[in-house]
Short mmCIF file of C-alpha atoms in Angstrom, two decimals:
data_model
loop_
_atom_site.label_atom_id
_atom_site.label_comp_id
_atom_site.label_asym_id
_atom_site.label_seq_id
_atom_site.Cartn_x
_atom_site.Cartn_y
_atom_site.Cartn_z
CA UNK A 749 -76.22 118.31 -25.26
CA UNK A 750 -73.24 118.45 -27.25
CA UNK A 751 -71.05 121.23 -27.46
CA UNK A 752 -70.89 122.83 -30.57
CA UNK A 753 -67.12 122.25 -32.27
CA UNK A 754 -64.89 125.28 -33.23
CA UNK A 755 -64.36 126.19 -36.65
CA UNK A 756 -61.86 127.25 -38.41
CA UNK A 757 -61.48 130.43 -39.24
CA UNK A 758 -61.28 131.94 -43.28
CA UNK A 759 -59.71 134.82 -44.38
CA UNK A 760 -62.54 135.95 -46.56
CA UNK A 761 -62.33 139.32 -47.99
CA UNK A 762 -64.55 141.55 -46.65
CA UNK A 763 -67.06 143.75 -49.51
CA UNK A 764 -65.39 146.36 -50.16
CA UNK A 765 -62.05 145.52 -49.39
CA UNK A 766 -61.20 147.81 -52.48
CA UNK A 767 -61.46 150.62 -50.46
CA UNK A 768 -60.01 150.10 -47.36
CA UNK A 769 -59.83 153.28 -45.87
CA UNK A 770 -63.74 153.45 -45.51
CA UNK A 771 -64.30 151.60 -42.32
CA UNK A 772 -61.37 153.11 -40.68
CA UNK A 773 -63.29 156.62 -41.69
CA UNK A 774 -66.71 155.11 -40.25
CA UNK A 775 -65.19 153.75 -37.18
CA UNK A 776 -62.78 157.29 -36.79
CA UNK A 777 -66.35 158.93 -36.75
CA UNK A 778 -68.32 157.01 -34.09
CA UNK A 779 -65.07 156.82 -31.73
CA UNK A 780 -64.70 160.44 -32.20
CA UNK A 781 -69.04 161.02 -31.35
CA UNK A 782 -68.50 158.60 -28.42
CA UNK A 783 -65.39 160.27 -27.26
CA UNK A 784 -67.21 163.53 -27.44
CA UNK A 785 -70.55 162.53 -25.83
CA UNK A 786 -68.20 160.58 -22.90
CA UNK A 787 -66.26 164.15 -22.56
CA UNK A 788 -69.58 165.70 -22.13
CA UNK A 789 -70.99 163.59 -19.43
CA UNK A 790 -67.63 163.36 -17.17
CA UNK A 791 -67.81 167.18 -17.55
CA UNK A 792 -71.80 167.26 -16.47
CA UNK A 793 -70.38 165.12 -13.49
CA UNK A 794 -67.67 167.69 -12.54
CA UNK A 795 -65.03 164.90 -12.79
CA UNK A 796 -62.39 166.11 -9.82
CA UNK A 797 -58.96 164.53 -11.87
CA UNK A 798 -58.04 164.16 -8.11
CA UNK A 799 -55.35 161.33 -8.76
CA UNK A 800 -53.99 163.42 -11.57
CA UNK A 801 -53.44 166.64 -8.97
CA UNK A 802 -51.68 163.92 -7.08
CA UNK A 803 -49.01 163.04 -9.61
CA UNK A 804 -48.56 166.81 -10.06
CA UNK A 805 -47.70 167.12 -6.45
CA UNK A 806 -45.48 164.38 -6.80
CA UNK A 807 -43.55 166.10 -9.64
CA UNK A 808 -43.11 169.59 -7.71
CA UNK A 809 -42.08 167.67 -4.53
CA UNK A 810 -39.58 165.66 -7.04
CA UNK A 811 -38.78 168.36 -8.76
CA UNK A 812 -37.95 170.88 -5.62
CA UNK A 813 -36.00 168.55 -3.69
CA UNK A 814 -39.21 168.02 -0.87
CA UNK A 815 -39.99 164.33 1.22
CA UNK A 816 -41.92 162.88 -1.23
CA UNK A 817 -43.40 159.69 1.58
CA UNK A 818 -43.87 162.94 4.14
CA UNK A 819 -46.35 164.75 1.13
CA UNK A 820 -50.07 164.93 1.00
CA UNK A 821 -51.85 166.67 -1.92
CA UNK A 822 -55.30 167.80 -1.85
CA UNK A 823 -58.28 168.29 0.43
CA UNK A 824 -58.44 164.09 0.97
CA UNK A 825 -54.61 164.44 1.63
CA UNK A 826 -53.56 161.58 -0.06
CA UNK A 827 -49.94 160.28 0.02
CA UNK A 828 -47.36 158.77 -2.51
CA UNK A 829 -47.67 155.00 -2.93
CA UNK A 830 -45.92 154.58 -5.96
CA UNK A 831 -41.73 153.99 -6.00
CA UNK A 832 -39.97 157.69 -6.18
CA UNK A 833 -39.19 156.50 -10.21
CA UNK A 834 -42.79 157.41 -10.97
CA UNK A 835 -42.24 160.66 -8.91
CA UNK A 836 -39.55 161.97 -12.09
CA UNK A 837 -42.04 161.15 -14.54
CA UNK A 838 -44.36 163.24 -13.30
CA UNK A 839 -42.00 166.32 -13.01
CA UNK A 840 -43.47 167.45 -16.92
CA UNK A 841 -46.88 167.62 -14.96
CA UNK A 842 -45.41 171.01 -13.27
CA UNK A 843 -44.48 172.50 -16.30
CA UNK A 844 -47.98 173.53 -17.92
CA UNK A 845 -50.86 174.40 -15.81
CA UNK A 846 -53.87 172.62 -14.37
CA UNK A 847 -55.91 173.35 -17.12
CA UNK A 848 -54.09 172.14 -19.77
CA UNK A 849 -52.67 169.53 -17.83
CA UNK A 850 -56.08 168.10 -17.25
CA UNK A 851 -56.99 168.34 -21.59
CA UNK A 852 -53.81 166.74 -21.94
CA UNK A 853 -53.91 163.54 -20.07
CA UNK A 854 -57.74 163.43 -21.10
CA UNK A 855 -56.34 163.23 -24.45
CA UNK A 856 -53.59 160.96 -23.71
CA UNK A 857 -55.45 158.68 -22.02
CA UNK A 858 -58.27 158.05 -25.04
CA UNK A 859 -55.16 157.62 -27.66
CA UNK A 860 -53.81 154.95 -24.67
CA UNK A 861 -57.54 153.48 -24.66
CA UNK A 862 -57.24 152.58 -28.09
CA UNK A 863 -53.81 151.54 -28.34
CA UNK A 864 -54.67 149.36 -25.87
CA UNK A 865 -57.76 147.64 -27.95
CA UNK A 866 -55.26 147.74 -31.07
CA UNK A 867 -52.47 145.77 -29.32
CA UNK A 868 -55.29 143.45 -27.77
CA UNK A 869 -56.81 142.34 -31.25
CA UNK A 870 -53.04 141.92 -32.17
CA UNK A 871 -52.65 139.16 -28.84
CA UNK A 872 -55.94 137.16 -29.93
CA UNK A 873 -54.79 137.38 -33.83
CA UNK A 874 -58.27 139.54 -34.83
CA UNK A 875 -60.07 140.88 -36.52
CA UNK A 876 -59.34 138.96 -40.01
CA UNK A 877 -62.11 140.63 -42.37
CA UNK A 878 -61.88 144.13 -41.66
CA UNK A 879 -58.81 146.82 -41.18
CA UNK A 880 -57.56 146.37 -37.28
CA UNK A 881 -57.16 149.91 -36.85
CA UNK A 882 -61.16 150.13 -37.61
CA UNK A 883 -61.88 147.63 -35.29
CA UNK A 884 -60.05 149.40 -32.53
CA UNK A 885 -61.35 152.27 -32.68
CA UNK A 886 -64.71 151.07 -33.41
CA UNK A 887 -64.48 149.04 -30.30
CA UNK A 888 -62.90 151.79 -28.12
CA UNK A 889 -66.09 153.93 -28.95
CA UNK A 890 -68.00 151.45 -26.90
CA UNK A 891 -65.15 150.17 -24.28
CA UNK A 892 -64.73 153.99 -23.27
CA UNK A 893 -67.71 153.50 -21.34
CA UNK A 894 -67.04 150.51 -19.20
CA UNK A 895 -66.87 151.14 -15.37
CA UNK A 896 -63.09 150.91 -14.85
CA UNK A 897 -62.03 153.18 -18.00
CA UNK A 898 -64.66 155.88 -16.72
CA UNK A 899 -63.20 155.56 -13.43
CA UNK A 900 -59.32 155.80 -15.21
CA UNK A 901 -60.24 158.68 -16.52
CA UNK A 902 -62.26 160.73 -14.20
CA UNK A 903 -59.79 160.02 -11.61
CA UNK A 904 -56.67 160.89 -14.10
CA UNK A 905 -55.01 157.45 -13.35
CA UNK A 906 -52.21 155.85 -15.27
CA UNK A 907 -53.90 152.24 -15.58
CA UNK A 908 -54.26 152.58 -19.37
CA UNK A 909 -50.30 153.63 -19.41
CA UNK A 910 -49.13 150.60 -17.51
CA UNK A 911 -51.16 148.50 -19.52
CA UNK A 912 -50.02 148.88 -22.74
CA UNK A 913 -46.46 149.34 -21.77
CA UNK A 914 -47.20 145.48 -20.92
CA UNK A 915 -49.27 144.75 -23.93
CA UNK A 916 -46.54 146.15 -25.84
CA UNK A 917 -44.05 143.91 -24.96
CA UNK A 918 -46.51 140.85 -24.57
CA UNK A 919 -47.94 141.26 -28.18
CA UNK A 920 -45.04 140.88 -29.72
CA UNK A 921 -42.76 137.60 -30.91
CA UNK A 922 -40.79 136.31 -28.13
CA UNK A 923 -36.82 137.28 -29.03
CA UNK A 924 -37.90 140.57 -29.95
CA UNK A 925 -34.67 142.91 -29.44
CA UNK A 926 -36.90 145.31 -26.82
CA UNK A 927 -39.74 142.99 -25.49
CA UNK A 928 -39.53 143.17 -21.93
CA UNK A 929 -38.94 146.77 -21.42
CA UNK A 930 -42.38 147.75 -21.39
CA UNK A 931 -42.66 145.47 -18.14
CA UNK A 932 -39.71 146.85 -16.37
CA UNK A 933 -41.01 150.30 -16.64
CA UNK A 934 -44.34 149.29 -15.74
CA UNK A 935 -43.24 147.92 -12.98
CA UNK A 936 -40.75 150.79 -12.29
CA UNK A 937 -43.88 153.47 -11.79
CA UNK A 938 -45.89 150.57 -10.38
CA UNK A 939 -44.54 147.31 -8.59
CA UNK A 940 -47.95 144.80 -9.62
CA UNK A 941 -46.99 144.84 -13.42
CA UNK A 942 -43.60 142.66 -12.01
CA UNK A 943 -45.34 139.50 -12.29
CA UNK A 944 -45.45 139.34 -15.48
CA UNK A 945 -41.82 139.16 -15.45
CA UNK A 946 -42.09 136.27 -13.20
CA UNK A 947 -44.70 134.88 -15.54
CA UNK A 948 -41.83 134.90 -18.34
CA UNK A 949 -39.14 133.72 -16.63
CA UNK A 950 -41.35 130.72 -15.51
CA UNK A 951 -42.22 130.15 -19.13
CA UNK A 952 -38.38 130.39 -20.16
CA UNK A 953 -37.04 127.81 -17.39
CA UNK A 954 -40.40 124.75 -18.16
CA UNK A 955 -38.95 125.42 -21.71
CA UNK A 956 -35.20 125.18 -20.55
CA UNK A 957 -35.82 122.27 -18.37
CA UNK A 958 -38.17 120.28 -21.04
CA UNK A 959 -34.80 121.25 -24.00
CA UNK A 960 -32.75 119.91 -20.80
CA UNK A 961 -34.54 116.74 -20.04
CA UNK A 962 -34.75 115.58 -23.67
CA UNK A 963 -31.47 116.41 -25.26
CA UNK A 964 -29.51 116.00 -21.75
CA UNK A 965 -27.08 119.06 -23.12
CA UNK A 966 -27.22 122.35 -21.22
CA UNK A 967 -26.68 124.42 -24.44
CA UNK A 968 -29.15 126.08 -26.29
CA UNK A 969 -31.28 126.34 -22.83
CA UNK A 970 -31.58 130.22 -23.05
CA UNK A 971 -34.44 131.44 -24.88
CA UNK A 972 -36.77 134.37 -25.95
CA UNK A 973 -38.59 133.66 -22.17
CA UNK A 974 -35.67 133.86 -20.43
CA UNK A 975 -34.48 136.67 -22.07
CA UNK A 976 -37.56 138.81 -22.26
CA UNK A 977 -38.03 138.20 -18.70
CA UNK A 978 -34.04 139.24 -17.98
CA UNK A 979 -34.78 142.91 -20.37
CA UNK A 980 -37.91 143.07 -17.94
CA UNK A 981 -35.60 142.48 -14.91
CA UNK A 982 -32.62 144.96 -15.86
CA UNK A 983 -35.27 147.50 -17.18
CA UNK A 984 -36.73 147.77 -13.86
CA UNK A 985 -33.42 147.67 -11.95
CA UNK A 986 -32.53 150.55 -13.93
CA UNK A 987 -35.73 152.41 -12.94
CA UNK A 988 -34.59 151.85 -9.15
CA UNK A 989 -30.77 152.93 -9.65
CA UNK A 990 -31.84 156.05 -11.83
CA UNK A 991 -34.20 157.35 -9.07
CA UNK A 992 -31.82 156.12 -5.95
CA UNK A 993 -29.23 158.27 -8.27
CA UNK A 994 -31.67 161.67 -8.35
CA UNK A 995 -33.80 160.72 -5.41
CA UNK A 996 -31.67 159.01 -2.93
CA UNK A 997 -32.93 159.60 0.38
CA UNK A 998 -37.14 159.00 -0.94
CA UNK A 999 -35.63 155.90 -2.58
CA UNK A 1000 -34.52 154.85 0.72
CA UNK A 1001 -37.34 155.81 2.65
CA UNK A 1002 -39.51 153.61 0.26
CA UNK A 1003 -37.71 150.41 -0.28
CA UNK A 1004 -37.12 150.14 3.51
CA UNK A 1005 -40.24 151.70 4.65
CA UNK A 1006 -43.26 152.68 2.32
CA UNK A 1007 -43.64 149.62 0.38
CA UNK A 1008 -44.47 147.22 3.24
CA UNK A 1009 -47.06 150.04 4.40
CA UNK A 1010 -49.90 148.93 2.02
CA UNK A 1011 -52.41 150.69 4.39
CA UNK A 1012 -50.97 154.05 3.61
CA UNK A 1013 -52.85 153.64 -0.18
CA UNK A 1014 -56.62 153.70 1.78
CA UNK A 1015 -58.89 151.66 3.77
CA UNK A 1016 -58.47 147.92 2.75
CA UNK A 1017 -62.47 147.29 3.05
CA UNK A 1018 -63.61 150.23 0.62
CA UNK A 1019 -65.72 148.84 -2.25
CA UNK A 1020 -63.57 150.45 -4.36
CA UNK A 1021 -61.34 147.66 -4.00
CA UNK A 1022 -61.37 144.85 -6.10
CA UNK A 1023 -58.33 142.63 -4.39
CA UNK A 1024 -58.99 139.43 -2.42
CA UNK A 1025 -57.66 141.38 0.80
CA UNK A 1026 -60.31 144.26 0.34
CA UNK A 1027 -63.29 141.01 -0.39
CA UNK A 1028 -62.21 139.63 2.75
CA UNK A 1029 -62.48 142.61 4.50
CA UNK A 1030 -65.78 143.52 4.06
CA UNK A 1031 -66.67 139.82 4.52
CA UNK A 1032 -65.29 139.66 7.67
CA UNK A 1033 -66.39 142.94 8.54
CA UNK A 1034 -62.96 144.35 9.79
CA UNK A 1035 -60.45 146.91 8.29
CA UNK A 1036 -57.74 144.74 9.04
CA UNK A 1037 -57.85 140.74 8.01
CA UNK A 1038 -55.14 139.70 9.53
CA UNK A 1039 -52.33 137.88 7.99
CA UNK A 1040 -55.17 135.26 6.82
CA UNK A 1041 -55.26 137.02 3.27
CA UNK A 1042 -51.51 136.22 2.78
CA UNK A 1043 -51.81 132.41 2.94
CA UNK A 1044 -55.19 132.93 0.51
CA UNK A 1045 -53.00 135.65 -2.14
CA UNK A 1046 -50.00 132.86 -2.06
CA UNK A 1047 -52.22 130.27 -2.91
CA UNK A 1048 -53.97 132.70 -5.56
CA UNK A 1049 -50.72 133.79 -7.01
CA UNK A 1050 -49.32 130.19 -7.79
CA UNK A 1051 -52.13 128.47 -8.87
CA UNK A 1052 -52.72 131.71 -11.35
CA UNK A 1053 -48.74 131.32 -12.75
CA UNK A 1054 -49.39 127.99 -13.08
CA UNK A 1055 -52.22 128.72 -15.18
CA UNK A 1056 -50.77 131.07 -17.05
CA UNK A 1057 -47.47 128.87 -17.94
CA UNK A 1058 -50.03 126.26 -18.66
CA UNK A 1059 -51.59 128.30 -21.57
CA UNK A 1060 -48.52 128.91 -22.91
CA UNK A 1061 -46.92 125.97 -23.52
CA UNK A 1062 -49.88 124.83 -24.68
CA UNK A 1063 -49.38 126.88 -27.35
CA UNK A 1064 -51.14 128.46 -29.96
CA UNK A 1065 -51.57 124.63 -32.34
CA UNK A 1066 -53.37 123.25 -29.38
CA UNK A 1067 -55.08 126.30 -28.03
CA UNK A 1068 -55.87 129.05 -30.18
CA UNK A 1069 -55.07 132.50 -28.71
CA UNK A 1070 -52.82 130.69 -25.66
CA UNK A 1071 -50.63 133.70 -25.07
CA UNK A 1072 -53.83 135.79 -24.73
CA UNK A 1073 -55.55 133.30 -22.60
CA UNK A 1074 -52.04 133.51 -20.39
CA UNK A 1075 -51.81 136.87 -20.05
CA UNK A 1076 -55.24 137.71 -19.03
CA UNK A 1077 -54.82 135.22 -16.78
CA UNK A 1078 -51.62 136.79 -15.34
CA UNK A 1079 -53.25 139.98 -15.36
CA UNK A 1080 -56.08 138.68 -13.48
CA UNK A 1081 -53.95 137.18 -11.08
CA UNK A 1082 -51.92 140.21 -10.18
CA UNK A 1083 -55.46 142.59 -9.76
CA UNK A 1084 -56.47 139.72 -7.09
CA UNK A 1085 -53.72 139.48 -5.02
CA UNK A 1086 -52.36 142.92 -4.63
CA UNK A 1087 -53.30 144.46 -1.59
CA UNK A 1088 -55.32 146.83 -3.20
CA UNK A 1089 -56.76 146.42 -6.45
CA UNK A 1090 -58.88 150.00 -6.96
CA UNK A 1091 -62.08 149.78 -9.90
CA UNK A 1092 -59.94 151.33 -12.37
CA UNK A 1093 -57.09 148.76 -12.10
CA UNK A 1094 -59.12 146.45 -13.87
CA UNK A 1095 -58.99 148.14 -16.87
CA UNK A 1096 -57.63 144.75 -17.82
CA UNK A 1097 -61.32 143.94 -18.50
CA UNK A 1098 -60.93 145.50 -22.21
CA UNK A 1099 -58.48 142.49 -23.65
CA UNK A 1100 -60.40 139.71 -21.49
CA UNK A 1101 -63.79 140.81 -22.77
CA UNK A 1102 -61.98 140.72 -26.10
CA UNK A 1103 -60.45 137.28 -25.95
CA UNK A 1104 -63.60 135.84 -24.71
CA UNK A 1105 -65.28 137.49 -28.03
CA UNK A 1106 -62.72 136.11 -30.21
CA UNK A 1107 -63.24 132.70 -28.73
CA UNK A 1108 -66.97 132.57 -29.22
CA UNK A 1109 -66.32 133.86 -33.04
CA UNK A 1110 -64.38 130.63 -33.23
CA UNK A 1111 -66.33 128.35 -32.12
CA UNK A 1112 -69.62 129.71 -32.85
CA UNK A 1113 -71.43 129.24 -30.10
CA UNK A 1114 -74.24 130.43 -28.12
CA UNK A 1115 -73.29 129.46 -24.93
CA UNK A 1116 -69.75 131.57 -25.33
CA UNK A 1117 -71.57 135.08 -26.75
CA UNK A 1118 -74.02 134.72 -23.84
CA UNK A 1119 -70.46 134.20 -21.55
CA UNK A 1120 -68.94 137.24 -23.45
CA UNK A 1121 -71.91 139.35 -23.04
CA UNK A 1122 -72.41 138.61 -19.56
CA UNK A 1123 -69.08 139.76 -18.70
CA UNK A 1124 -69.03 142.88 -20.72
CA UNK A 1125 -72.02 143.80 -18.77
CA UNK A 1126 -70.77 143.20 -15.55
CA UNK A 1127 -68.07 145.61 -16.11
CA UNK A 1128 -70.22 148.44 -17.71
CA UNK A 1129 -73.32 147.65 -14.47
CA UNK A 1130 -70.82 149.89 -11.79
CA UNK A 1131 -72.46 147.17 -9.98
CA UNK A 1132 -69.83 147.43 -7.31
CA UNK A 1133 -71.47 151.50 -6.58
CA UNK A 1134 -74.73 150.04 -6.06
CA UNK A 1135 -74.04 149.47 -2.40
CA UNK A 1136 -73.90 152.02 0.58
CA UNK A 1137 -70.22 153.40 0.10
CA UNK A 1138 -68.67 156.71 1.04
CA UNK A 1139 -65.41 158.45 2.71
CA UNK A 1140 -67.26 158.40 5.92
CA UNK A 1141 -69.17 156.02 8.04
CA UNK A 1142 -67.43 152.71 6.65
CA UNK A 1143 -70.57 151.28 5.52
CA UNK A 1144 -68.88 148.63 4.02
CA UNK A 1145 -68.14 147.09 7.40
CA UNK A 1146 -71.91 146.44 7.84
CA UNK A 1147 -72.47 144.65 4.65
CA UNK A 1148 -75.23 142.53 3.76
CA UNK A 1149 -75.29 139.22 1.85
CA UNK A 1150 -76.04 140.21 -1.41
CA UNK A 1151 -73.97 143.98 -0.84
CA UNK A 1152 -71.05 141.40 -0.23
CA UNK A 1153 -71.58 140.04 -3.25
CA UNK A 1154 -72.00 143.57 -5.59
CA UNK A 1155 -68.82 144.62 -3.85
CA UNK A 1156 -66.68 141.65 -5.17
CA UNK A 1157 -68.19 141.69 -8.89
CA UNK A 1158 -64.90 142.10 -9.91
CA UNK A 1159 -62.76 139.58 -7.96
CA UNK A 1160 -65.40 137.05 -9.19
CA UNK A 1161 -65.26 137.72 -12.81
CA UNK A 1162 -60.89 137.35 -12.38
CA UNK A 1163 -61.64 134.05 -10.58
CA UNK A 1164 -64.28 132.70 -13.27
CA UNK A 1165 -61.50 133.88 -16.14
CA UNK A 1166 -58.54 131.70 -14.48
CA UNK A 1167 -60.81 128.84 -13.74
CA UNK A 1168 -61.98 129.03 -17.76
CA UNK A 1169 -58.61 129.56 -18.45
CA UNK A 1170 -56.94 126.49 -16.55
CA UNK A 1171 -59.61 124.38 -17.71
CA UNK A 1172 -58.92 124.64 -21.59
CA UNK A 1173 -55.30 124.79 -20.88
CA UNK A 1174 -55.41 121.25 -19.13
CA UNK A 1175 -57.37 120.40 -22.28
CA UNK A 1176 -55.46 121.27 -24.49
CA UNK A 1177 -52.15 120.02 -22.89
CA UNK A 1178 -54.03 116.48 -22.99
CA UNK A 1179 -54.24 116.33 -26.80
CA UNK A 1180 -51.06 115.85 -29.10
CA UNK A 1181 -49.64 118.56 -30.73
CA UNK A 1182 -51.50 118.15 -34.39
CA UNK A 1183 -48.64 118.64 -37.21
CA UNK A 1184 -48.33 121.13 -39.47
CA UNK A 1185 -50.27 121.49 -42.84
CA UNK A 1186 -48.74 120.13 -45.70
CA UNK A 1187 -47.02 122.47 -48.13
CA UNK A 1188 -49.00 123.01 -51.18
CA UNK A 1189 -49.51 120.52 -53.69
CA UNK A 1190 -48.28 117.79 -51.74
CA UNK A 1191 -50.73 115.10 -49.44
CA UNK A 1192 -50.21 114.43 -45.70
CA UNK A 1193 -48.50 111.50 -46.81
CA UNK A 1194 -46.45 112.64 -49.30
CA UNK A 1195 -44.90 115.31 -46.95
CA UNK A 1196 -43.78 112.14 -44.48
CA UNK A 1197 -40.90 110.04 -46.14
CA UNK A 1198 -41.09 106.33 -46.01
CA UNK A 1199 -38.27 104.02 -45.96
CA UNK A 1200 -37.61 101.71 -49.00
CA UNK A 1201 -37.08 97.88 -48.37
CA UNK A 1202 -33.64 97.38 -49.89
CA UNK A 1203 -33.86 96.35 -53.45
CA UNK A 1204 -31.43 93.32 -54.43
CA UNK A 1205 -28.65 94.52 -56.99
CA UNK A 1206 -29.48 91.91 -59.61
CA UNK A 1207 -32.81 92.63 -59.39
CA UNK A 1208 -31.93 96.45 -59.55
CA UNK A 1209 -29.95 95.80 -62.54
CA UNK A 1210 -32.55 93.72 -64.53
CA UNK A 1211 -35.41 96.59 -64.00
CA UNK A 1212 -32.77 99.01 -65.07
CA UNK A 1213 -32.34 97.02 -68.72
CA UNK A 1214 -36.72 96.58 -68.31
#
């Protein structure tokens, strides 16, 4: 069967483009109903905002000088995982009370959903008939109720934050005087959003080395990569200095202690997490793999780069959307190999389910709407809840076949999206890069000048008297 060929797409102007403030009304109205209705139901579940108390205990700890790696907040006494710099931006959390503290970061957290759709149709370069800010909110309305945003929100995490502080910075032309400073306070408050740094300095030095290698000059090497992925580097250093500055001794305790204590963040084998560690876990029935899942998260982590750098150079003439494809392919590859990946990590799910959308707009094709369907489904089934789970009795450590396999939904869609990924990136690295449309008015062949056979001066003369 042959596979159906993309098309291009047209720029054709939507009815009713006159008025182009009506489907950013329409879509304002159904994001505000499904906000509403969502609001309703997390309140008919008695949503606990348990992760949200958290960061409040953080703050007062911060804030009144206590041992923030020593604390435990709540009845489930959970600790701080995150590096102390996340620990002073949660110090405004003490300043209002838990009531209005739990409104606002409800609220916050629905304006972050859909800046994070907006900045996601702005990677993938859609939508290109209707106003982008109706499209965002149109499809935040129905993203709002995918497993890992409920779970976000319920739990008052910060996954929507981090992401578009990433998306931010990602979105945006390379060279761009502040791109990279999203990432470096991302991965101040939390250290996975790092590798995208490592991601773009990759990306810089292939381009350095390729400039290198064909000019043989070492000037003109550094470029928007390289220093994107340097704003991302001193960004994050300066997270680190300004809490070891405020918070000395908890910034001590942490980089020499807490961070290389991944167990302290809960019990590797609950279903709850997503990672490769937590898969392997319940497929090996233990709460401890072993140092097995390191070799396995190296090999993860540099085949995934490599994917991603792959989509990237291939660039967006050989592969439409290739920064999209690369950074959902770096974002999948940082959810699989940190230790522990939670549900509502993979909140990540909103721009993949979105580039796969775009793609099958482009090329029309069945086959790719059934593939984008398939995975928006998976991440709206809570699949990964359908199996015996709970704080006690570690049910995951007696895990059937098919449980195993509900409890790693996740993991399995991140593993089909690199595979897709690395595939058309290989692809399209195979073809030549196609040259750029002629200018208007002119043919292909016009726009390529030819070189004139040299014309004898007597015979130059004699056509000039003809």
């Amino acid at each position: 069967m042959s596979t159906p060929q993309p098309t291009a797409d047209r720029r054709i102007p939507a009815a009713g483009a006159s008025r182009p403030g009506r489907p950013v009304r329409t879509a304002a109205l159904l994001c505000a109903l499904s906000f509403a209705v969502f609001l309703v139901a997390q309140r008919a579940a008695d949503v606990s905002m348990i992760d949200l108390m958290v960061y409040r205990a953080e703050g007062w700890t911060a804030r009144t000088g206590g041992d923030l790696y020593a604390m435990r907040a709540t009845h489930a006494e959970l600790p701080m995982t995150y590096p102390p710099f996340a620990a002073l931006l949660f110090v405004p959390l003490t300043l209002v009370g838990v009531p209005e503290m739990r409104v606002l970061a409800t609220g916050v957290n629905l304006a972050l959903l859909v800046a994070l759709v907006h900045l996601s149709l702005r990677l993938v370069g859609r939508p290109l008939r209707i106003p982008r800010p109706a499209a965002a909110l149109g499809l935040a309305a129905a993203a709002v109720w995918c497993e890992p945003v409920w779970t976000t929100l319920r739990y008052g995490q910060i996954n929507l934050l981090l992401a578009v502080l990433v998306l931010w910075d990602l979105s945006r032309r390379p060279g761009h005087r502040w791109a990279g400073a999203g990432i470096g306070i991302a991965a101040g408050i939390k250290l996975t959003p790092a590798l995208f740094a490592v991601f773009l300095a990759l990306c810089g030095l292939v381009r350095a080395w390729r400039r290198l290698r064909g000019t043989g000059r070492s000037d003109g090497i550094w470029n928007p990569w390289l220093r994107q992925a340097a704003v991302a580097a001193g960004t994050f250093a300066g997270t680190v200095l300004l809490a070891a500055a405020v918070l000395p001794r908890d910034s001590w305790r942490f980089w020499t202690e807490a961070v290389f204590s991944p167990e302290r963040v809960g019990r590797v084998e609950d279903t709850a997490n997503q990672s490769l560690r937590g898969v392997l876990a319940r497929l090996l029935h233990t709460g401890d793999p072993g140092s097995g899942w390191l070799l396995l998260a190296a090999a993860v982590a540099l085949a995934g780069l490599a994917t991603a750098v792959a989509a990237d150079l291939a660039g967006p003439r050989r592969l439409p959307s290739a920064q999209a494809w690369a950074v959902v392919a770096c974002a999948s590859t940082a959810l699989l190999v940190s230790p522990v990946s939670w549900s509502h990590h993979w909140v990540w799910c909103v721009p993949a389910v979105l580039l796969l959308g775009s793609e099958a707009l482009r090329r029309a094709s069945a086959l790719w709407w059934t593939g984008t369907a398939l995975t928006a489904l998976l991440f709206c089934s809570y699949a990964l809840w359908w199996v015996p789970h709970g704080p006690s009795g570690r049910f995951e450590l007696r895990q059937s076949g098919a449980e195993m396999v509900l409890s790693a939904v996740y993991p399995v869609a991140g593993t089909a999206v690199l595979l897709l990924t690395a595939v058309l990136s290989v692809r399209a690295l195979r073809r030549p890069v196609p040259r750029p449309p002629a200018a208007p008015g002119t043919t292909a062949t016009a726009a390529v000048p030819r070189r004139r056979s040299p014309v004898p001066p007597v015979r130059a003369q004699a056509a000039t008297k003809e």
